[in-house]
Amino acid sequence: MTWKKVAEKDAIAPGKGKEFTVDGKKIAIFNQNGFHALDSICVHQDGSLAPGKLDGDVVECPLHFWHYNIKTGELLDYIKGVKLETYKVEVKKDGIYLDI
Ligand code: FES
């Protein structure tokens, strides 16, 4: 794993998420009680989770409203045992870094 800078410190507003492409992967980073990163593509029909509505640790896919835990990547509806990959995030002096 390698730390990579993905954004400036203020790139993601509190309570919001943003999608980044890092090493060809689409990753959503949420600024919700700290920063949390996970694969951004919903397993249902490939919706992007980044613009999804947040409620605590849960993001709702904007397309058909499936829910994921943004800390664990776990899908909370319909199919048991599905987990999106999660990544460590660190905010350094010069920006937001992802361990990928
Ligand atoms: S694409 Fe996410 S719920 Fe359908």
PDB file of C-alpha atoms and ligand atoms in Angstrom:
ATOM      1  CA  MET A   1       0.000   0.000   0.000  1.00  0.00           C
ATOM      2  CA  THR A   2       1.154   3.520  -0.787  1.00  0.00           C
ATOM      3  CA  TRP A   3      -0.086   6.874   0.431  1.00  0.00           C
ATOM      4  CA  LYS A   4      -1.245   9.043  -2.457  1.00  0.00           C
ATOM      5  CA  LYS A   5      -2.506  12.609  -2.367  1.00  0.00           C
ATOM      6  CA  VAL A   6      -5.978  12.693  -3.896  1.00  0.00           C
ATOM      7  CA  ALA A   7      -7.318  16.134  -3.028  1.00  0.00           C
ATOM      8  CA  GLU A   8      -6.719  19.451  -1.360  1.00  0.00           C
ATOM      9  CA  LYS A   9      -7.730  19.617   2.307  1.00  0.00           C
ATOM     10  CA  ASP A  10     -10.943  21.562   1.707  1.00  0.00           C
ATOM     11  CA  ALA A  11     -12.043  19.651  -1.419  1.00  0.00           C
ATOM     12  CA  ILE A  12     -14.859  17.762   0.335  1.00  0.00           C
ATOM     13  CA  ALA A  13     -17.420  19.746   2.286  1.00  0.00           C
ATOM     14  CA  PRO A  14     -18.512  18.428   5.702  1.00  0.00           C
ATOM     15  CA  GLY A  15     -21.424  16.008   5.368  1.00  0.00           C
ATOM     16  CA  LYS A  16     -20.629  15.352   1.695  1.00  0.00           C
ATOM     17  CA  GLY A  17     -18.769  12.875  -0.463  1.00  0.00           C
ATOM     18  CA  LYS A  18     -16.735  13.132  -3.641  1.00  0.00           C
ATOM     19  CA  GLU A  19     -15.559  10.599  -6.179  1.00  0.00           C
ATOM     20  CA  PHE A  20     -11.928  10.277  -7.231  1.00  0.00           C
ATOM     21  CA  THR A  21     -10.267   7.966  -9.722  1.00  0.00           C
ATOM     22  CA  VAL A  22      -7.080   6.583  -8.205  1.00  0.00           C
ATOM     23  CA  ASP A  23      -5.038   3.956 -10.046  1.00  0.00           C
ATOM     24  CA  GLY A  24      -8.053   3.309 -12.251  1.00  0.00           C
ATOM     25  CA  LYS A  25     -10.375   2.688  -9.286  1.00  0.00           C
ATOM     26  CA  LYS A  26     -13.356   4.889  -8.542  1.00  0.00           C
ATOM     27  CA  ILE A  27     -13.257   5.727  -4.855  1.00  0.00           C
ATOM     28  CA  ALA A  28     -15.692   7.789  -2.805  1.00  0.00           C
ATOM     29  CA  ILE A  29     -14.335   9.832   0.075  1.00  0.00           C
ATOM     30  CA  PHE A  30     -16.855  11.101   2.612  1.00  0.00           C
ATOM     31  CA  ASN A  31     -16.279  13.919   5.063  1.00  0.00           C
ATOM     32  CA  GLN A  32     -18.597  12.697   7.793  1.00  0.00           C
ATOM     33  CA  ASN A  33     -17.232  12.743  11.355  1.00  0.00           C
ATOM     34  CA  GLY A  34     -13.759  12.287   9.882  1.00  0.00           C
ATOM     35  CA  PHE A  35     -12.857  11.085   6.411  1.00  0.00           C
ATOM     36  CA  HIS A  36     -13.877   7.653   5.126  1.00  0.00           C
ATOM     37  CA  ALA A  37     -13.022   6.088   1.772  1.00  0.00           C
ATOM     38  CA  LEU A  38     -14.527   3.129  -0.041  1.00  0.00           C
ATOM     39  CA  ASP A  39     -15.097   1.886  -3.571  1.00  0.00           C
ATOM     40  CA  SER A  40     -17.731   4.179  -4.994  1.00  0.00           C
ATOM     41  CA  ILE A  41     -19.528   1.830  -7.354  1.00  0.00           C
ATOM     42  CA  CYS A  42     -22.751   0.329  -6.024  1.00  0.00           C
ATOM     43  CA  VAL A  43     -22.998  -3.436  -6.543  1.00  0.00           C
ATOM     44  CA  HIS A  44     -26.618  -3.122  -7.701  1.00  0.00           C
ATOM     45  CA  GLN A  45     -26.327  -1.244 -11.011  1.00  0.00           C
ATOM     46  CA  ASP A  46     -23.054   0.655 -10.782  1.00  0.00           C
ATOM     47  CA  GLY A  47     -24.424   3.880  -9.310  1.00  0.00           C
ATOM     48  CA  SER A  48     -21.868   6.224  -7.798  1.00  0.00           C
ATOM     49  CA  LEU A  49     -22.192   6.412  -4.026  1.00  0.00           C
ATOM     50  CA  ALA A  50     -20.241   9.679  -3.749  1.00  0.00           C
ATOM     51  CA  PRO A  51     -23.270  11.983  -4.184  1.00  0.00           C
ATOM     52  CA  GLY A  52     -25.406   9.765  -1.946  1.00  0.00           C
ATOM     53  CA  LYS A  53     -27.290  11.080   1.067  1.00  0.00           C
ATOM     54  CA  LEU A  54     -25.499  10.505   4.381  1.00  0.00           C
ATOM     55  CA  ASP A  55     -27.132   9.582   7.670  1.00  0.00           C
ATOM     56  CA  GLY A  56     -24.539   8.896  10.356  1.00  0.00           C
ATOM     57  CA  ASP A  57     -22.256   6.135   9.058  1.00  0.00           C
ATOM     58  CA  VAL A  58     -24.683   5.180   6.280  1.00  0.00           C
ATOM     59  CA  VAL A  59     -24.724   6.362   2.674  1.00  0.00           C
ATOM     60  CA  GLU A  60     -27.726   5.851   0.432  1.00  0.00           C
ATOM     61  CA  CYS A  61     -27.079   5.091  -3.238  1.00  0.00           C
ATOM     62  CA  PRO A  62     -28.791   7.864  -5.234  1.00  0.00           C
ATOM     63  CA  LEU A  63     -30.109   5.495  -7.907  1.00  0.00           C
ATOM     64  CA  HIS A  64     -32.271   2.940  -6.056  1.00  0.00           C
ATOM     65  CA  PHE A  65     -31.539   3.705  -2.400  1.00  0.00           C
ATOM     66  CA  TRP A  66     -29.446   0.738  -1.293  1.00  0.00           C
ATOM     67  CA  HIS A  67     -27.425   1.510   1.829  1.00  0.00           C
ATOM     68  CA  TYR A  68     -23.775   1.005   2.783  1.00  0.00           C
ATOM     69  CA  ASN A  69     -21.776   1.598   5.937  1.00  0.00           C
ATOM     70  CA  ILE A  70     -19.088   4.123   4.942  1.00  0.00           C
ATOM     71  CA  LYS A  71     -16.676   2.844   7.617  1.00  0.00           C
ATOM     72  CA  THR A  72     -16.854  -0.878   6.816  1.00  0.00           C
ATOM     73  CA  GLY A  73     -18.096  -0.861   3.190  1.00  0.00           C
ATOM     74  CA  GLU A  74     -20.826  -3.310   4.180  1.00  0.00           C
ATOM     75  CA  LEU A  75     -24.009  -3.420   2.111  1.00  0.00           C
ATOM     76  CA  LEU A  76     -26.915  -3.128   4.538  1.00  0.00           C
ATOM     77  CA  ASP A  77     -29.802  -4.215   2.272  1.00  0.00           C
ATOM     78  CA  TYR A  78     -30.920  -7.315   0.367  1.00  0.00           C
ATOM     79  CA  ILE A  79     -27.691  -9.335   0.043  1.00  0.00           C
ATOM     80  CA  LYS A  80     -25.762 -10.530   3.075  1.00  0.00           C
ATOM     81  CA  GLY A  81     -21.952 -10.629   3.079  1.00  0.00           C
ATOM     82  CA  VAL A  82     -21.322  -7.967   0.416  1.00  0.00           C
ATOM     83  CA  LYS A  83     -18.602  -5.491   1.295  1.00  0.00           C
ATOM     84  CA  LEU A  84     -17.044  -2.752  -0.778  1.00  0.00           C
ATOM     85  CA  GLU A  85     -13.322  -2.279  -0.276  1.00  0.00           C
ATOM     86  CA  THR A  86     -12.396   0.460   2.188  1.00  0.00           C
ATOM     87  CA  TYR A  87      -9.220   2.535   2.343  1.00  0.00           C
ATOM     88  CA  LYS A  88      -7.373   4.442   5.034  1.00  0.00           C
ATOM     89  CA  VAL A  89      -7.557   8.212   4.713  1.00  0.00           C
ATOM     90  CA  GLU A  90      -5.214  10.710   6.292  1.00  0.00           C
ATOM     91  CA  VAL A  91      -5.414  14.478   6.218  1.00  0.00           C
ATOM     92  CA  LYS A  92      -1.910  15.903   6.075  1.00  0.00           C
ATOM     93  CA  LYS A  93      -0.778  19.532   5.973  1.00  0.00           C
ATOM     94  CA  ASP A  94      -0.998  19.707   2.195  1.00  0.00           C
ATOM     95  CA  GLY A  95      -4.035  17.591   1.435  1.00  0.00           C
ATOM     96  CA  ILE A  96      -6.073  14.419   1.734  1.00  0.00           C
ATOM     97  CA  TYR A  97      -4.143  11.170   1.262  1.00  0.00           C
ATOM     98  CA  LEU A  98      -5.377   7.687   0.549  1.00  0.00           C
ATOM     99  CA  ASP A  99      -3.562   4.434   1.312  1.00  0.00           C
ATOM    100  CA  ILE A 100      -3.993   2.467  -1.895  1.00  0.00           C
TER     101      ILE A 100
HETATM  102  S1  FES B   1     -27.284   1.326  -8.442  1.00  0.00           S
HETATM  103 FE1  FES B   1     -27.165   1.620  -6.285  1.00  0.00          FE
HETATM  104  S2  FES B   1     -29.081   0.971  -5.580  1.00  0.00           S
HETATM  105 FE2  FES B   1     -29.198   0.618  -7.717  1.00  0.00          FE
END
